[in-house]
Short mmCIF file of C-alpha atoms in Angstrom, two decimals:
data_model
loop_
_atom_site.label_atom_id
_atom_site.label_comp_id
_atom_site.label_asym_id
_atom_site.label_seq_id
_atom_site.Cartn_x
_atom_site.Cartn_y
_atom_site.Cartn_z
CA MET A 1229 -13.10 4.51 -18.73
CA ARG A 1230 -11.13 1.56 -20.08
CA GLU A 1231 -8.91 -0.70 -18.03
CA GLN A 1232 -5.37 0.51 -17.45
CA ILE A 1233 -2.28 -1.66 -17.34
CA SER A 1234 1.05 -0.52 -15.88
CA LEU A 1235 3.88 -3.03 -15.49
CA ASN A 1236 1.31 -5.80 -16.01
CA LYS A 1237 -0.76 -4.47 -13.10
CA TYR A 1238 -4.50 -4.07 -13.54
CA LYS A 1239 -6.32 -1.22 -11.82
CA ASN A 1240 -9.72 -0.09 -10.60
CA TYR A 1241 -11.60 2.95 -11.77
CA ASP A 1242 -10.06 6.16 -10.40
CA GLY A 1243 -7.02 4.20 -9.20
CA ILE A 1244 -8.88 3.03 -6.10
CA LYS A 1245 -6.77 0.74 -3.90
CA ASN A 1246 -7.40 -1.00 -0.61
CA LYS A 1247 -4.16 -0.29 1.21
CA HIS A 1248 -3.60 -1.75 4.65
CA THR A 1249 -0.86 -1.94 7.20
CA PHE A 1250 0.04 -4.81 9.49
CA SER A 1251 -1.48 -2.83 12.35
CA ASP A 1252 -4.77 -2.74 10.42
CA PHE A 1253 -4.66 -6.51 10.19
CA LEU A 1254 -4.01 -6.81 13.93
CA ARG A 1255 -6.93 -4.47 14.57
CA TRP A 1256 -9.15 -6.83 12.51
CA ILE A 1257 -8.04 -9.83 14.55
CA LYS A 1258 -8.57 -7.99 17.83
CA GLU A 1259 -12.06 -6.91 16.76
CA LYS A 1260 -12.88 -10.49 15.82
CA LYS A 1261 -11.86 -11.71 19.28
CA THR A 1262 -13.67 -9.00 21.24
CA LYS A 1263 -16.96 -9.12 19.32
CA LYS A 1264 -18.41 -12.50 20.19
CA LYS A 1265 -21.01 -13.57 17.63
CA ASP A 1266 -23.31 -16.50 16.97
CA TYR A 1267 -22.32 -18.07 13.66
CA SER A 1268 -24.75 -20.98 13.92
CA TYR A 1269 -27.36 -19.53 11.51
CA ARG A 1270 -27.30 -21.43 8.21
CA VAL A 1271 -28.81 -20.95 4.79
CA GLN A 1272 -31.14 -23.89 4.25
CA GLN A 1273 -31.31 -26.32 1.38
CA ALA A 1274 -34.37 -26.12 -0.86
CA GLU A 1275 -36.90 -28.85 -0.16
CA LYS A 1276 -37.64 -29.14 -3.87
CA LYS A 1277 -34.73 -29.37 -6.30
CA GLU A 1278 -35.51 -29.56 -10.01
CA ILE A 1279 -32.59 -31.75 -11.02
CA ASP A 1280 -34.32 -33.69 -13.82
CA PHE A 1281 -35.85 -30.54 -15.26
CA LEU A 1282 -32.51 -28.69 -15.21
CA LYS A 1283 -30.73 -31.58 -16.92
CA ASN A 1284 -33.18 -31.50 -19.83
CA ASN A 1285 -34.04 -27.80 -20.04
CA ARG A 1286 -32.78 -25.93 -23.09
CA GLU A 1287 -35.68 -23.51 -23.46
CA GLN A 1288 -36.61 -21.75 -20.22
CA THR A 1289 -34.42 -19.16 -18.51
CA THR A 1290 -33.59 -20.34 -15.00
CA ILE A 1291 -31.24 -19.28 -12.19
CA THR A 1292 -30.25 -21.84 -9.53
CA TRP A 1293 -28.08 -20.91 -6.54
CA VAL A 1294 -25.45 -23.53 -5.73
CA GLY A 1295 -23.89 -21.39 -2.98
CA HIS A 1296 -21.46 -18.51 -2.43
CA SER A 1297 -21.03 -17.00 -5.95
CA THR A 1298 -21.80 -20.19 -7.86
CA PHE A 1299 -24.98 -20.24 -9.95
CA LEU A 1300 -26.28 -22.52 -12.66
CA ILE A 1301 -27.80 -20.17 -15.23
CA GLN A 1302 -29.81 -21.41 -18.21
CA ILE A 1303 -30.47 -18.84 -20.90
CA GLY A 1304 -30.81 -19.01 -24.68
CA GLY A 1305 -30.33 -22.78 -24.68
CA LEU A 1306 -27.01 -22.60 -22.84
CA ASN A 1307 -26.03 -24.04 -19.47
CA ILE A 1308 -23.68 -21.64 -17.66
CA LEU A 1309 -21.80 -21.85 -14.36
CA THR A 1310 -20.51 -18.78 -12.53
CA ASP A 1311 -17.37 -19.00 -10.37
CA PRO A 1312 -17.83 -22.75 -9.76
CA ILE A 1313 -16.65 -23.92 -6.35
CA TRP A 1314 -17.63 -27.20 -4.72
CA ALA A 1315 -14.62 -27.31 -2.37
CA ASP A 1316 -15.30 -28.42 1.19
CA ARG A 1317 -12.44 -26.26 2.43
CA LEU A 1318 -10.52 -23.18 1.27
CA ALA A 1319 -7.24 -23.03 3.21
CA PHE A 1320 -8.41 -22.13 6.74
CA TYR A 1321 -12.07 -21.80 5.76
CA LYS A 1322 -14.31 -24.85 6.05
CA ARG A 1323 -17.53 -24.74 4.09
CA SER A 1324 -20.54 -24.00 6.32
CA THR A 1325 -23.20 -25.45 4.01
CA GLU A 1326 -23.32 -28.16 1.39
CA PRO A 1327 -23.59 -26.97 -2.23
CA GLY A 1328 -27.18 -26.71 -3.43
CA LEU A 1329 -26.47 -29.16 -6.27
CA LYS A 1330 -23.92 -31.94 -6.49
CA LEU A 1331 -21.54 -31.89 -9.44
CA GLU A 1332 -23.14 -35.03 -10.84
CA GLU A 1333 -26.57 -33.36 -10.68
CA LEU A 1334 -25.56 -30.61 -13.12
CA PRO A 1335 -26.72 -30.59 -16.73
CA LEU A 1336 -24.11 -30.61 -19.47
CA ILE A 1337 -22.29 -27.28 -19.00
CA ASP A 1338 -21.45 -25.16 -22.04
CA ILE A 1339 -19.85 -22.05 -20.53
CA VAL A 1340 -18.07 -21.23 -17.27
CA LEU A 1341 -17.73 -17.57 -16.28
CA VAL A 1342 -14.87 -16.59 -13.97
CA SER A 1343 -14.95 -13.19 -12.27
CA HIS A 1344 -11.39 -13.10 -10.88
CA SER A 1345 -8.55 -15.21 -9.53
CA HIS A 1346 -9.27 -15.35 -5.79
CA TYR A 1347 -9.56 -18.89 -4.45
CA ASP A 1348 -13.20 -18.54 -3.38
CA HIS A 1349 -14.09 -17.70 -7.01
CA LEU A 1350 -11.56 -19.70 -9.02
CA ASP A 1351 -11.22 -23.24 -7.68
CA PHE A 1352 -9.27 -25.57 -9.94
CA SER A 1353 -10.06 -28.58 -7.78
CA THR A 1354 -13.66 -28.10 -8.92
CA ILE A 1355 -12.90 -27.03 -12.49
CA LEU A 1356 -10.77 -30.09 -13.19
CA LYS A 1357 -13.73 -32.30 -12.21
CA LEU A 1358 -15.97 -30.74 -14.85
CA PRO A 1359 -16.44 -32.51 -18.19
CA PRO A 1360 -14.23 -31.53 -21.15
CA ASN A 1361 -15.28 -29.24 -24.01
CA ILE A 1362 -16.49 -26.44 -21.72
CA VAL A 1363 -15.55 -22.92 -22.81
CA PHE A 1364 -14.15 -20.77 -20.00
CA LEU A 1365 -14.58 -17.01 -20.21
CA VAL A 1366 -11.96 -15.35 -18.02
CA PRO A 1367 -10.65 -11.83 -17.28
CA SER A 1368 -7.67 -10.48 -19.18
CA GLY A 1369 -4.38 -11.73 -17.78
CA LEU A 1370 -5.83 -15.03 -16.52
CA LYS A 1371 -5.77 -17.24 -19.61
CA LYS A 1372 -2.11 -18.17 -19.11
CA LEU A 1373 -2.98 -19.80 -15.79
CA PHE A 1374 -5.67 -21.91 -17.49
CA ILE A 1375 -3.17 -22.98 -20.14
CA ARG A 1376 -0.75 -24.06 -17.39
CA LYS A 1377 -3.61 -26.17 -16.01
CA HIS A 1378 -4.01 -27.71 -19.50
CA ILE A 1379 -7.37 -26.02 -20.03
CA ILE A 1380 -7.16 -24.90 -23.64
CA LYS A 1381 -10.73 -23.76 -24.33
CA SER A 1382 -10.60 -20.39 -22.64
CA GLU A 1383 -11.34 -16.92 -23.95
CA GLU A 1384 -9.80 -13.88 -22.28
CA LEU A 1385 -11.81 -10.65 -22.21
CA LYS A 1386 -11.08 -7.05 -21.29
CA TRP A 1387 -13.60 -4.73 -19.67
CA TRP A 1388 -16.51 -3.92 -22.01
CA THR A 1389 -15.55 -6.56 -24.59
CA THR A 1390 -18.06 -9.18 -25.72
CA PHE A 1391 -18.02 -12.87 -26.61
CA LYS A 1392 -21.00 -14.33 -28.47
CA TRP A 1393 -22.17 -17.94 -28.33
CA GLY A 1394 -25.34 -18.70 -30.26
CA ILE A 1395 -27.89 -16.04 -29.35
CA ILE A 1396 -26.19 -15.04 -26.08
CA GLU A 1397 -23.76 -12.14 -25.75
CA PHE A 1398 -21.37 -12.26 -22.78
CA THR A 1399 -19.88 -8.89 -21.84
CA PHE A 1400 -17.15 -8.54 -19.24
CA VAL A 1401 -17.88 -5.45 -17.15
CA PRO A 1402 -15.91 -3.61 -14.44
CA SER A 1403 -15.99 -4.17 -10.71
CA GLN A 1404 -13.96 -2.66 -7.86
CA HIS A 1405 -11.73 -5.37 -6.48
CA TRP A 1406 -8.26 -6.92 -6.92
CA SER A 1407 -6.63 -10.25 -7.77
CA LYS A 1408 -4.01 -12.51 -6.21
CA ARG A 1409 -3.24 -16.24 -5.92
CA THR A 1410 0.45 -16.22 -4.94
CA LEU A 1411 2.96 -13.85 -3.36
CA PHE A 1412 4.08 -12.74 -6.81
CA ASP A 1413 0.94 -12.22 -8.94
CA THR A 1414 -0.96 -9.38 -7.27
CA ASN A 1415 -3.19 -7.66 -9.85
CA THR A 1416 -1.54 -9.39 -12.81
CA SER A 1417 -5.01 -10.42 -14.00
CA HIS A 1418 -8.19 -8.38 -13.99
CA TRP A 1419 -11.50 -8.72 -12.17
CA GLY A 1420 -15.08 -7.92 -13.09
CA GLY A 1421 -18.62 -9.11 -13.63
CA TRP A 1422 -20.49 -10.64 -16.54
CA VAL A 1423 -23.62 -9.52 -18.38
CA MET A 1424 -25.47 -12.21 -20.35
CA ARG A 1425 -27.94 -10.90 -22.94
CA ASN A 1426 -30.27 -12.92 -25.14
CA THR A 1427 -30.06 -11.11 -28.47
CA GLN A 1428 -33.47 -12.41 -29.57
CA THR A 1429 -35.51 -11.57 -26.46
CA ASN A 1430 -33.21 -8.95 -24.85
CA GLU A 1431 -33.52 -10.85 -21.55
CA THR A 1432 -30.45 -9.86 -19.53
CA ILE A 1433 -28.72 -11.29 -16.44
CA TYR A 1434 -25.95 -9.45 -14.60
CA PHE A 1435 -23.52 -11.44 -12.43
CA ALA A 1436 -21.45 -8.89 -10.51
CA GLY A 1437 -18.66 -11.16 -9.29
CA ASP A 1438 -16.96 -9.53 -6.30
CA SER A 1439 -16.92 -5.77 -5.80
CA GLY A 1440 -16.87 -2.81 -3.52
CA TYR A 1441 -19.43 -0.11 -4.22
CA PHE A 1442 -18.25 2.17 -7.05
CA ARG A 1443 -19.48 4.46 -9.81
CA GLY A 1444 -19.20 1.68 -12.40
CA PHE A 1445 -22.61 0.32 -11.43
CA GLU A 1446 -24.29 3.40 -12.87
CA GLU A 1447 -22.31 2.97 -16.09
CA ILE A 1448 -23.38 -0.67 -16.37
CA GLY A 1449 -27.01 0.41 -15.92
CA GLU A 1450 -26.64 3.09 -18.58
CA ARG A 1451 -25.06 0.75 -21.11
CA PHE A 1452 -27.49 -2.15 -20.74
CA LYS A 1453 -30.63 -0.20 -19.77
CA SER A 1454 -32.83 -3.26 -19.20
CA ILE A 1455 -31.29 -5.76 -16.77
CA ASP A 1456 -33.79 -8.38 -15.65
CA TYR A 1457 -31.76 -10.03 -12.88
CA ALA A 1458 -28.85 -8.62 -10.88
CA LEU A 1459 -26.84 -11.20 -8.92
CA LEU A 1460 -25.04 -9.07 -6.33
CA PRO A 1461 -22.68 -9.82 -3.40
CA ILE A 1462 -23.81 -8.90 0.13
CA GLY A 1463 -21.19 -10.61 2.34
CA ALA A 1464 -17.55 -10.51 3.51
CA TYR A 1465 -17.76 -6.82 4.44
CA GLU A 1466 -16.82 -6.68 8.15
CA PRO A 1467 -14.71 -5.05 9.47
CA GLU A 1468 -15.67 -2.33 7.04
CA PHE A 1469 -12.58 -0.21 7.74
CA PHE A 1470 -10.58 -3.06 6.20
CA LEU A 1471 -12.89 -4.46 3.53
CA LYS A 1472 -14.96 -1.52 2.29
CA MET A 1473 -13.03 -0.97 -0.95
CA ASP A 1474 -13.31 -4.65 -1.92
CA HIS A 1475 -16.74 -5.81 -0.72
CA MET A 1476 -20.17 -4.23 -0.42
CA ASN A 1477 -22.29 -4.35 2.69
CA PRO A 1478 -25.99 -5.14 2.14
CA GLU A 1479 -26.99 -1.46 2.03
CA GLU A 1480 -24.41 -0.75 -0.67
CA ALA A 1481 -25.54 -3.83 -2.59
CA ILE A 1482 -29.08 -2.45 -2.64
CA GLN A 1483 -27.75 0.88 -3.89
CA SER A 1484 -25.86 -0.92 -6.65
CA PHE A 1485 -29.10 -2.71 -7.58
CA CYS A 1486 -30.78 0.68 -7.92
CA ASP A 1487 -27.80 2.03 -9.90
CA VAL A 1488 -27.93 -0.73 -12.51
CA LYS A 1489 -31.74 -0.29 -12.69
CA ALA A 1490 -32.37 -4.03 -12.57
CA LYS A 1491 -35.82 -5.54 -12.17
CA THR A 1492 -34.88 -8.30 -9.71
CA PHE A 1493 -32.18 -8.57 -7.01
CA ILE A 1494 -30.67 -11.98 -6.17
CA PRO A 1495 -28.09 -11.79 -3.33
CA MET A 1496 -24.97 -13.97 -3.23
CA HIS A 1497 -21.49 -14.21 -1.68
CA TYR A 1498 -22.63 -15.11 1.82
CA GLY A 1499 -23.40 -18.19 3.89
CA ALA A 1500 -20.85 -20.67 2.49
CA TYR A 1501 -17.46 -19.63 3.88
CA LYS A 1502 -16.68 -17.48 6.92
CA LEU A 1503 -14.44 -15.02 5.08
CA ALA A 1504 -15.05 -12.03 7.36
CA ASN A 1505 -16.49 -11.11 10.75
CA GLU A 1506 -20.19 -10.71 9.95
CA THR A 1507 -22.64 -13.58 10.32
CA THR A 1508 -25.03 -14.92 7.70
CA LYS A 1509 -27.96 -13.66 9.74
CA GLU A 1510 -26.46 -10.17 9.94
CA CYS A 1511 -26.19 -10.11 6.14
CA LEU A 1512 -29.86 -10.96 5.74
CA ASP A 1513 -31.06 -8.77 8.62
CA ARG A 1514 -29.37 -5.72 7.12
CA LEU A 1515 -30.56 -6.61 3.63
CA TYR A 1516 -34.22 -6.84 4.65
CA ALA A 1517 -34.02 -3.81 6.95
CA GLU A 1518 -32.64 -1.61 4.18
CA TRP A 1519 -35.09 -3.02 1.63
CA GLU A 1520 -37.94 -2.04 3.95
CA LYS A 1521 -36.37 1.34 4.74
CA GLN A 1522 -36.13 2.14 1.02
CA LYS A 1523 -39.76 0.97 0.57
CA LEU A 1524 -38.75 -1.32 -2.28
CA ASP A 1525 -41.11 -3.94 -3.67
CA LEU A 1526 -40.47 -7.23 -1.86
CA LEU A 1527 -41.46 -9.11 -5.02
CA LYS A 1528 -38.26 -7.77 -6.61
CA LEU A 1529 -36.09 -9.42 -3.95
CA LYS A 1530 -35.44 -13.11 -4.62
CA VAL A 1531 -33.35 -14.63 -1.83
CA LEU A 1532 -32.74 -18.19 -2.95
CA LEU A 1533 -32.39 -21.28 -0.83
CA LEU A 1534 -29.49 -23.54 -1.74
CA GLY A 1535 -30.43 -25.53 -4.83
CA GLU A 1536 -33.56 -23.46 -5.43
CA THR A 1537 -34.42 -22.55 -9.02
CA LEU A 1538 -35.93 -19.27 -10.15
CA HIS A 1539 -37.84 -19.52 -13.43
CA SER A 1540 -38.04 -16.39 -15.54
CA GLU A 1541 -41.79 -16.60 -15.99
CA GLU A 1542 -42.27 -16.34 -12.22
CA ASN A 1543 -41.40 -12.67 -12.50
CA LEU A 1544 -43.99 -12.13 -15.20
CA ASN A 1545 -46.83 -12.79 -12.77
CA GLU A 1546 -47.17 -9.92 -10.31
CA ASN A 1547 -49.39 -12.10 -8.11
CA ASN A 1548 -46.79 -14.82 -7.65
CA GLY A 1549 -46.30 -13.80 -4.00
CA GLU A 1550 -43.12 -13.71 -2.00
CA PHE A 1551 -40.28 -16.06 -2.87
CA THR A 1552 -39.55 -19.08 -0.67
CA TRP A 1553 -36.72 -17.65 1.38
CA ASN A 1554 -38.56 -14.36 1.95
CA LYS A 1555 -41.35 -16.35 3.61
CA HIS A 1556 -38.93 -18.58 5.49
CA TYR A 1557 -36.86 -15.66 6.74
CA LYS A 1558 -39.90 -13.76 7.99
CA GLN A 1559 -41.18 -16.85 9.81
CA GLN A 1560 -37.81 -17.27 11.54
CA ASN A 1561 -37.86 -13.66 12.73
CA ILE A 1562 -41.45 -13.25 13.97
#
């Protein structure tokens, strides 16, 4: 199914909407007040950060988690940022953890991928600090905002369309979400994820952006068939009566990983900003509990520390053991 536009409004598959009343919002606030939780648990910074290597690497495929939905991805000789956000505060939300890399520690960026217009994914205070000559790949309907910000090098893509740079194909794929930055622009630009495929090696990375669980994950898996890494959101899901259509809980994220038939799961969209009622620890507890319940191979779960770099060849060695955070998390919960 292709995207549909009516009166400049973009839509989800099957016309799915997340409709809420003011009473629903009040119920959310009441639930937040009555359920006292410990929000002190923090994602840790990696002890070893490969800053010099990342600045000079144009050969190896690497994935480094900066925090929230921001990754530095190196593939096919390109340096790519996803949904870059280094902001210390988003409106009422103060950042809980420092970014895994500082802006000045980044290599020269070639491409920035934007999943949608929400402020925790599209932060112009960060973007305007990036060097010039970066190409921004954005969802349909969003390029005009970049032009107003005097960012000329942007390419606007519809669902299932592809942009090629060198040996890498970037395909914009569906998600189940929505968009809004002001009172007057609800769903006037689209939302989605990005699939990066090396046309020489067929190595493929899927960055899902922000999404509720939907049938589109199966379609993505069918179209790309061999996804090496799936970067999937696991946070901002509680209360689920309010957020279910827009955000996946950890169990749904694991199901989406199975749907896209990826080889490796890297979780994201948790731990940086307190956007919903769940805690960081609850995200990880539910993720590991469901992973164990489904009897999935722990070597396929790569939970990154902030600033930690995953090298593609690490997955080629079946004896490489558990990843750093897997070990750290288990030690914290013995």
